[in-house]
PDB file of C-alpha atoms in Angstrom:
ATOM      1  CA  UNK H 120      17.075   3.933  12.365  1.00 78.00           C
ATOM      2  CA  UNK H 121      15.459   2.621   9.197  1.00 93.00           C
ATOM      3  CA  UNK H 122      12.899   4.630   7.264  1.00 95.00           C
ATOM      4  CA  UNK H 123      10.503   2.435   5.297  1.00 97.00           C
ATOM      5  CA  UNK H 124       8.525   4.055   2.494  1.00 97.00           C
ATOM      6  CA  UNK H 125       5.009   3.177   1.408  1.00 97.00           C
ATOM      7  CA  UNK H 126       3.645   4.405  -1.940  1.00 95.00           C
ATOM      8  CA  UNK H 127       0.071   3.723  -3.047  1.00 94.00           C
ATOM      9  CA  UNK H 128      -2.273   4.690  -5.848  1.00 91.00           C
ATOM     10  CA  UNK H 129      -5.862   3.533  -6.198  1.00 86.00           C
ATOM     11  CA  UNK H 130      -5.541   2.204  -9.731  1.00 81.00           C
ATOM     12  CA  UNK H 131      -2.875   0.895 -12.065  1.00 80.00           C
ATOM     13  CA  UNK H 132      -3.606   3.871 -14.360  1.00 79.00           C
ATOM     14  CA  UNK H 133      -2.004   6.185 -11.810  1.00 85.00           C
ATOM     15  CA  UNK H 134       1.747   6.647 -11.556  1.00 89.00           C
ATOM     16  CA  UNK H 135       3.748   5.972  -8.386  1.00 92.00           C
ATOM     17  CA  UNK H 136       6.930   7.711  -9.611  1.00 93.00           C
ATOM     18  CA  UNK H 137       6.408  11.032  -7.780  1.00 93.00           C
ATOM     19  CA  UNK H 138       5.700   9.290  -4.489  1.00 95.00           C
ATOM     20  CA  UNK H 139       8.703   6.992  -4.862  1.00 95.00           C
ATOM     21  CA  UNK H 140      10.996   9.956  -5.622  1.00 95.00           C
ATOM     22  CA  UNK H 141       9.707  11.846  -2.561  1.00 95.00           C
ATOM     23  CA  UNK H 142      10.211   8.770  -0.351  1.00 97.00           C
ATOM     24  CA  UNK H 143      13.788   8.297  -1.623  1.00 96.00           C
ATOM     25  CA  UNK H 144      14.471  11.995  -0.906  1.00 96.00           C
ATOM     26  CA  UNK H 145      13.126  11.416   2.625  1.00 95.00           C
ATOM     27  CA  UNK H 146      15.821   8.783   3.196  1.00 95.00           C
ATOM     28  CA  UNK H 147      13.845   5.599   2.569  1.00 96.00           C
ATOM     29  CA  UNK H 148      16.015   2.738   1.392  1.00 91.00           C
ATOM     30  CA  UNK H 149      13.137   0.240   1.348  1.00 95.00           C
ATOM     31  CA  UNK H 150       9.941   1.297  -0.430  1.00 96.00           C
ATOM     32  CA  UNK H 151       6.865  -0.885  -0.724  1.00 96.00           C
ATOM     33  CA  UNK H 152       4.423  -0.054  -3.521  1.00 95.00           C
ATOM     34  CA  UNK H 153       0.867  -1.052  -4.295  1.00 94.00           C
ATOM     35  CA  UNK H 154      -1.923   0.003  -6.552  1.00 91.00           C
ATOM     36  CA  UNK H 155      -5.023  -0.764  -4.524  1.00 88.00           C
ATOM     37  CA  UNK H 156      -7.884   1.274  -3.101  1.00 86.00           C
ATOM     38  CA  UNK H 157      -7.209   2.950   0.236  1.00 83.00           C
ATOM     39  CA  UNK H 158     -10.840   2.608   1.315  1.00 82.00           C
ATOM     40  CA  UNK H 159      -9.983  -0.486   3.338  1.00 86.00           C
ATOM     41  CA  UNK H 160      -6.988  -2.198   4.862  1.00 88.00           C
ATOM     42  CA  UNK H 161      -8.095  -5.456   3.250  1.00 89.00           C
ATOM     43  CA  UNK H 162      -6.241  -6.601   0.144  1.00 90.00           C
ATOM     44  CA  UNK H 163      -3.148  -4.465   0.724  1.00 93.00           C
ATOM     45  CA  UNK H 164      -0.355  -7.018   1.269  1.00 94.00           C
ATOM     46  CA  UNK H 165       2.527  -4.534   0.989  1.00 96.00           C
ATOM     47  CA  UNK H 166       1.167  -2.373   3.809  1.00 95.00           C
ATOM     48  CA  UNK H 167       0.482  -5.461   5.930  1.00 95.00           C
ATOM     49  CA  UNK H 168       4.053  -6.651   5.367  1.00 96.00           C
ATOM     50  CA  UNK H 169       5.385  -3.321   6.625  1.00 96.00           C
ATOM     51  CA  UNK H 170       3.128  -3.405   9.686  1.00 96.00           C
ATOM     52  CA  UNK H 171       4.082  -7.012  10.432  1.00 95.00           C
ATOM     53  CA  UNK H 172       7.845  -6.545  10.151  1.00 95.00           C
ATOM     54  CA  UNK H 173       8.572  -2.963  11.220  1.00 96.00           C
ATOM     55  CA  UNK H 174      10.802  -2.776  14.306  1.00 95.00           C
ATOM     56  CA  UNK H 175      11.030  -0.479  17.311  1.00 95.00           C
ATOM     57  CA  UNK H 176      12.621   2.848  16.434  1.00 93.00           C
ATOM     58  CA  UNK H 177      11.890   2.482  12.694  1.00 95.00           C
ATOM     59  CA  UNK H 178       9.664   4.924  10.819  1.00 94.00           C
ATOM     60  CA  UNK H 179       6.987   4.338   8.199  1.00 96.00           C
ATOM     61  CA  UNK H 180       7.200   7.217   5.712  1.00 96.00           C
ATOM     62  CA  UNK H 181       4.359   8.220   3.380  1.00 95.00           C
ATOM     63  CA  UNK H 182       3.857  11.246   1.165  1.00 94.00           C
ATOM     64  CA  UNK H 183       0.327  12.052   2.410  1.00 91.00           C
ATOM     65  CA  UNK H 184      -2.103  10.543   4.896  1.00 85.00           C
ATOM     66  CA  UNK H 185      -4.618   9.649   2.179  1.00 86.00           C
ATOM     67  CA  UNK H 186      -2.004   7.337   0.643  1.00 90.00           C
ATOM     68  CA  UNK H 187      -2.210   5.282   3.849  1.00 88.00           C
ATOM     69  CA  UNK H 188      -5.961   5.139   4.572  1.00 85.00           C
ATOM     70  CA  UNK H 189      -9.261   6.855   3.832  1.00 79.00           C
ATOM     71  CA  UNK H 190     -10.955   6.427   7.217  1.00 76.00           C
ATOM     72  CA  UNK H 191     -10.072   7.562  10.697  1.00 74.00           C
ATOM     73  CA  UNK H 192     -10.642   4.043  12.004  1.00 79.00           C
ATOM     74  CA  UNK H 193      -8.129   2.514   9.570  1.00 85.00           C
ATOM     75  CA  UNK H 194      -5.609   5.269  10.331  1.00 82.00           C
ATOM     76  CA  UNK H 195      -5.966   4.603  14.034  1.00 81.00           C
ATOM     77  CA  UNK H 196      -5.505   0.867  13.502  1.00 87.00           C
ATOM     78  CA  UNK H 197      -2.283   1.523  11.586  1.00 90.00           C
ATOM     79  CA  UNK H 198      -0.931   3.982  14.159  1.00 85.00           C
ATOM     80  CA  UNK H 199      -1.859   1.652  17.028  1.00 85.00           C
ATOM     81  CA  UNK H 200       0.055  -1.192  15.360  1.00 92.00           C
ATOM     82  CA  UNK H 201       3.065   1.055  14.805  1.00 91.00           C
ATOM     83  CA  UNK H 202       2.880   2.357  18.380  1.00 87.00           C
ATOM     84  CA  UNK H 203       2.666  -1.181  19.808  1.00 91.00           C
ATOM     85  CA  UNK H 204       5.906  -1.994  17.990  1.00 93.00           C
ATOM     86  CA  UNK H 205       7.610   1.233  19.031  1.00 91.00           C
ATOM     87  CA  UNK H 206       7.650   2.532  15.452  1.00 93.00           C
ATOM     88  CA  UNK H 207       6.589   5.938  14.104  1.00 90.00           C
ATOM     89  CA  UNK H 208       4.776   7.474  11.138  1.00 91.00           C
ATOM     90  CA  UNK H 209       5.977  10.468   9.106  1.00 90.00           C
ATOM     91  CA  UNK H 210       4.375  12.216   6.134  1.00 89.00           C
ATOM     92  CA  UNK H 211       6.613  14.129   3.717  1.00 92.00           C
ATOM     93  CA  UNK H 212       3.913  16.593   2.564  1.00 90.00           C
ATOM     94  CA  UNK H 213       2.074  17.143   5.854  1.00 82.00           C
ATOM     95  CA  UNK H 214       3.413  17.991   9.312  1.00 78.00           C
ATOM     96  CA  UNK H 215       2.783  14.501  10.638  1.00 80.00           C
ATOM     97  CA  UNK H 216       5.339  12.866  12.872  1.00 82.00           C
ATOM     98  CA  UNK H 217       3.782  10.567  15.459  1.00 78.00           C
ATOM     99  CA  UNK H 218       6.913  10.744  17.574  1.00 80.00           C
ATOM    100  CA  UNK H 219       5.814  14.278  18.627  1.00 81.00           C
ATOM    101  CA  UNK H 220       2.655  15.502  20.387  1.00 83.00           C
ATOM    102  CA  UNK H 221       1.946  18.143  17.720  1.00 81.00           C
ATOM    103  CA  UNK H 222       2.434  15.567  14.953  1.00 77.00           C
ATOM    104  CA  UNK H 223      -0.007  13.168  16.622  1.00 75.00           C
ATOM    105  CA  UNK H 224      -2.647  15.908  16.968  1.00 80.00           C
ATOM    106  CA  UNK H 225      -2.284  16.994  13.340  1.00 76.00           C
ATOM    107  CA  UNK H 226      -2.442  13.364  12.247  1.00 70.00           C
ATOM    108  CA  UNK H 227      -5.778  12.889  14.036  1.00 75.00           C
ATOM    109  CA  UNK H 228      -7.207  16.031  12.407  1.00 77.00           C
ATOM    110  CA  UNK H 229      -6.123  14.880   8.943  1.00 71.00           C
ATOM    111  CA  UNK H 230      -7.739  11.509   9.553  1.00 71.00           C
ATOM    112  CA  UNK H 231     -11.061  13.155  10.366  1.00 77.00           C
ATOM    113  CA  UNK H 232     -10.905  15.211   7.157  1.00 77.00           C
ATOM    114  CA  UNK H 233      -9.924  12.182   5.044  1.00 73.00           C
ATOM    115  CA  UNK H 234     -12.944  10.276   6.341  1.00 76.00           C
ATOM    116  CA  UNK H 235     -15.172  13.321   5.786  1.00 83.00           C
ATOM    117  CA  UNK H 236     -13.976  13.592   2.178  1.00 78.00           C
ATOM    118  CA  UNK H 237     -14.710   9.897   1.564  1.00 80.00           C
ATOM    119  CA  UNK H 238     -18.230  10.270   2.994  1.00 84.00           C
ATOM    120  CA  UNK H 239     -18.890  13.343   0.821  1.00 87.00           C
ATOM    121  CA  UNK H 240     -17.746  11.430  -2.262  1.00 85.00           C
ATOM    122  CA  UNK H 241     -20.163   8.577  -1.446  1.00 88.00           C
ATOM    123  CA  UNK H 242     -23.038  11.032  -0.946  1.00 92.00           C
ATOM    124  CA  UNK H 243     -22.331  12.735  -4.280  1.00 91.00           C
ATOM    125  CA  UNK H 244     -22.188   9.363  -6.008  1.00 89.00           C
ATOM    126  CA  UNK H 245     -25.529   8.301  -4.489  1.00 90.00           C
ATOM    127  CA  UNK H 246     -27.094  11.630  -5.527  1.00 92.00           C
ATOM    128  CA  UNK H 247     -25.767  11.210  -9.064  1.00 90.00           C
ATOM    129  CA  UNK H 248     -27.146   7.678  -9.320  1.00 89.00           C
ATOM    130  CA  UNK H 249     -30.563   8.810  -8.017  1.00 90.00           C
ATOM    131  CA  UNK H 250     -30.677  11.650 -10.569  1.00 90.00           C
ATOM    132  CA  UNK H 251     -29.652   9.307 -13.404  1.00 88.00           C
ATOM    133  CA  UNK H 252     -32.362   6.825 -12.391  1.00 87.00           C
ATOM    134  CA  UNK H 253     -34.987   9.599 -12.501  1.00 90.00           C
ATOM    135  CA  UNK H 254     -33.872  10.446 -16.046  1.00 90.00           C
ATOM    136  CA  UNK H 255     -33.949   6.741 -16.968  1.00 87.00           C
ATOM    137  CA  UNK H 256     -30.230   6.679 -17.746  1.00 87.00           C
ATOM    138  CA  UNK H 257     -28.917   4.543 -14.885  1.00 84.00           C
ATOM    139  CA  UNK H 258     -30.108   0.976 -14.826  1.00 78.00           C
ATOM    140  CA  UNK H 259     -27.573  -0.468 -12.394  1.00 79.00           C
ATOM    141  CA  UNK H 260     -25.248  -3.296 -13.168  1.00 77.00           C
ATOM    142  CA  UNK H 261     -26.653  -6.322 -14.994  1.00 77.00           C
ATOM    143  CA  UNK H 262     -27.784  -9.195 -12.764  1.00 75.00           C
ATOM    144  CA  UNK H 263     -25.111 -11.789 -12.063  1.00 75.00           C
ATOM    145  CA  UNK H 264     -27.550 -14.677 -11.950  1.00 81.00           C
ATOM    146  CA  UNK H 265     -29.659 -16.108 -14.717  1.00 85.00           C
ATOM    147  CA  UNK H 266     -33.015 -16.871 -13.081  1.00 87.00           C
ATOM    148  CA  UNK H 267     -34.239 -18.698 -16.185  1.00 89.00           C
ATOM    149  CA  UNK H 268     -31.218 -21.021 -16.072  1.00 90.00           C
ATOM    150  CA  UNK H 269     -31.849 -21.798 -12.404  1.00 92.00           C
ATOM    151  CA  UNK H 270     -35.540 -22.542 -13.100  1.00 92.00           C
ATOM    152  CA  UNK H 271     -34.662 -24.756 -16.054  1.00 93.00           C
ATOM    153  CA  UNK H 272     -32.215 -26.776 -13.967  1.00 92.00           C
ATOM    154  CA  UNK H 273     -34.748 -27.088 -11.132  1.00 92.00           C
ATOM    155  CA  UNK H 274     -37.349 -28.373 -13.623  1.00 92.00           C
ATOM    156  CA  UNK H 275     -34.786 -30.902 -14.872  1.00 94.00           C
ATOM    157  CA  UNK H 276     -34.576 -32.228 -11.306  1.00 93.00           C
ATOM    158  CA  UNK H 277     -31.133 -30.911 -10.384  1.00 93.00           C
ATOM    159  CA  UNK H 278     -30.589 -30.218  -6.702  1.00 92.00           C
ATOM    160  CA  UNK H 279     -29.852 -26.756  -5.294  1.00 92.00           C
ATOM    161  CA  UNK H 280     -26.290 -27.715  -4.306  1.00 92.00           C
ATOM    162  CA  UNK H 281     -25.386 -28.870  -7.820  1.00 93.00           C
ATOM    163  CA  UNK H 282     -27.008 -25.818  -9.428  1.00 92.00           C
ATOM    164  CA  UNK H 283     -25.216 -23.464  -7.066  1.00 91.00           C
ATOM    165  CA  UNK H 284     -21.866 -25.166  -7.650  1.00 91.00           C
ATOM    166  CA  UNK H 285     -22.279 -25.220 -11.448  1.00 90.00           C
ATOM    167  CA  UNK H 286     -23.382 -21.570 -11.684  1.00 89.00           C
ATOM    168  CA  UNK H 287     -21.015 -20.207  -9.025  1.00 87.00           C
ATOM    169  CA  UNK H 288     -23.809 -18.874  -6.807  1.00 89.00           C
ATOM    170  CA  UNK H 289     -25.034 -19.623  -3.304  1.00 89.00           C
ATOM    171  CA  UNK H 290     -27.609 -22.276  -2.526  1.00 90.00           C
ATOM    172  CA  UNK H 291     -29.654 -19.529  -0.868  1.00 90.00           C
ATOM    173  CA  UNK H 292     -30.000 -17.830  -4.252  1.00 89.00           C
ATOM    174  CA  UNK H 293     -31.304 -21.062  -5.771  1.00 91.00           C
ATOM    175  CA  UNK H 294     -33.809 -21.419  -2.912  1.00 91.00           C
ATOM    176  CA  UNK H 295     -34.958 -17.800  -3.382  1.00 89.00           C
ATOM    177  CA  UNK H 296     -35.583 -18.361  -7.097  1.00 89.00           C
ATOM    178  CA  UNK H 297     -37.441 -21.614  -6.337  1.00 87.00           C
ATOM    179  CA  UNK H 298     -39.506 -19.872  -3.637  1.00 85.00           C
ATOM    180  CA  UNK H 299     -40.392 -17.017  -6.006  1.00 78.00           C
ATOM    181  CA  UNK H 300     -41.859 -19.525  -8.475  1.00 70.00           C
ATOM    182  CA  UNK H 301     -43.954 -21.323  -5.881  1.00 63.00           C
ATOM    183  CA  UNK H 302     -45.561 -18.091  -4.574  1.00 56.00           C
TER     184      UNK H 302
END
């Protein structure tokens, strides 16, 4: 049966060549590639194409579990979709083969650790931002809206819908700025 490869990196700065070579060595004739974050299943059309069109008896091949997803929930969604279609998942660098009981168990353990690693990374980032704020280094990203522009347009008699449309913001934002002035 067919073996379909999936290679992913988080950014376009990273190289897919090693993953593609490993997938070819694993017998994949078709390999889908994308350079998107693995933090979510959203915005990953190549993976969705595989999940939509994979057939019973076929196998999705990846190099490592973290190339597929970064949370246990997303991994379970992917495996459930594959299972519903009668397809399997195999990792070339980890003993994961969902067609076996041992492979399924190892897969679940890896998923837990992948999610744990993601949560640790978020905690470290939050701690770093808090420390930078204390030192006065981190100011956050610049505001996307120009409150002065909104106020000027309101004073000129423009309606919230027109202001929101022209500035590419929500009407709620316009109402919040207007409310802040009247208080």
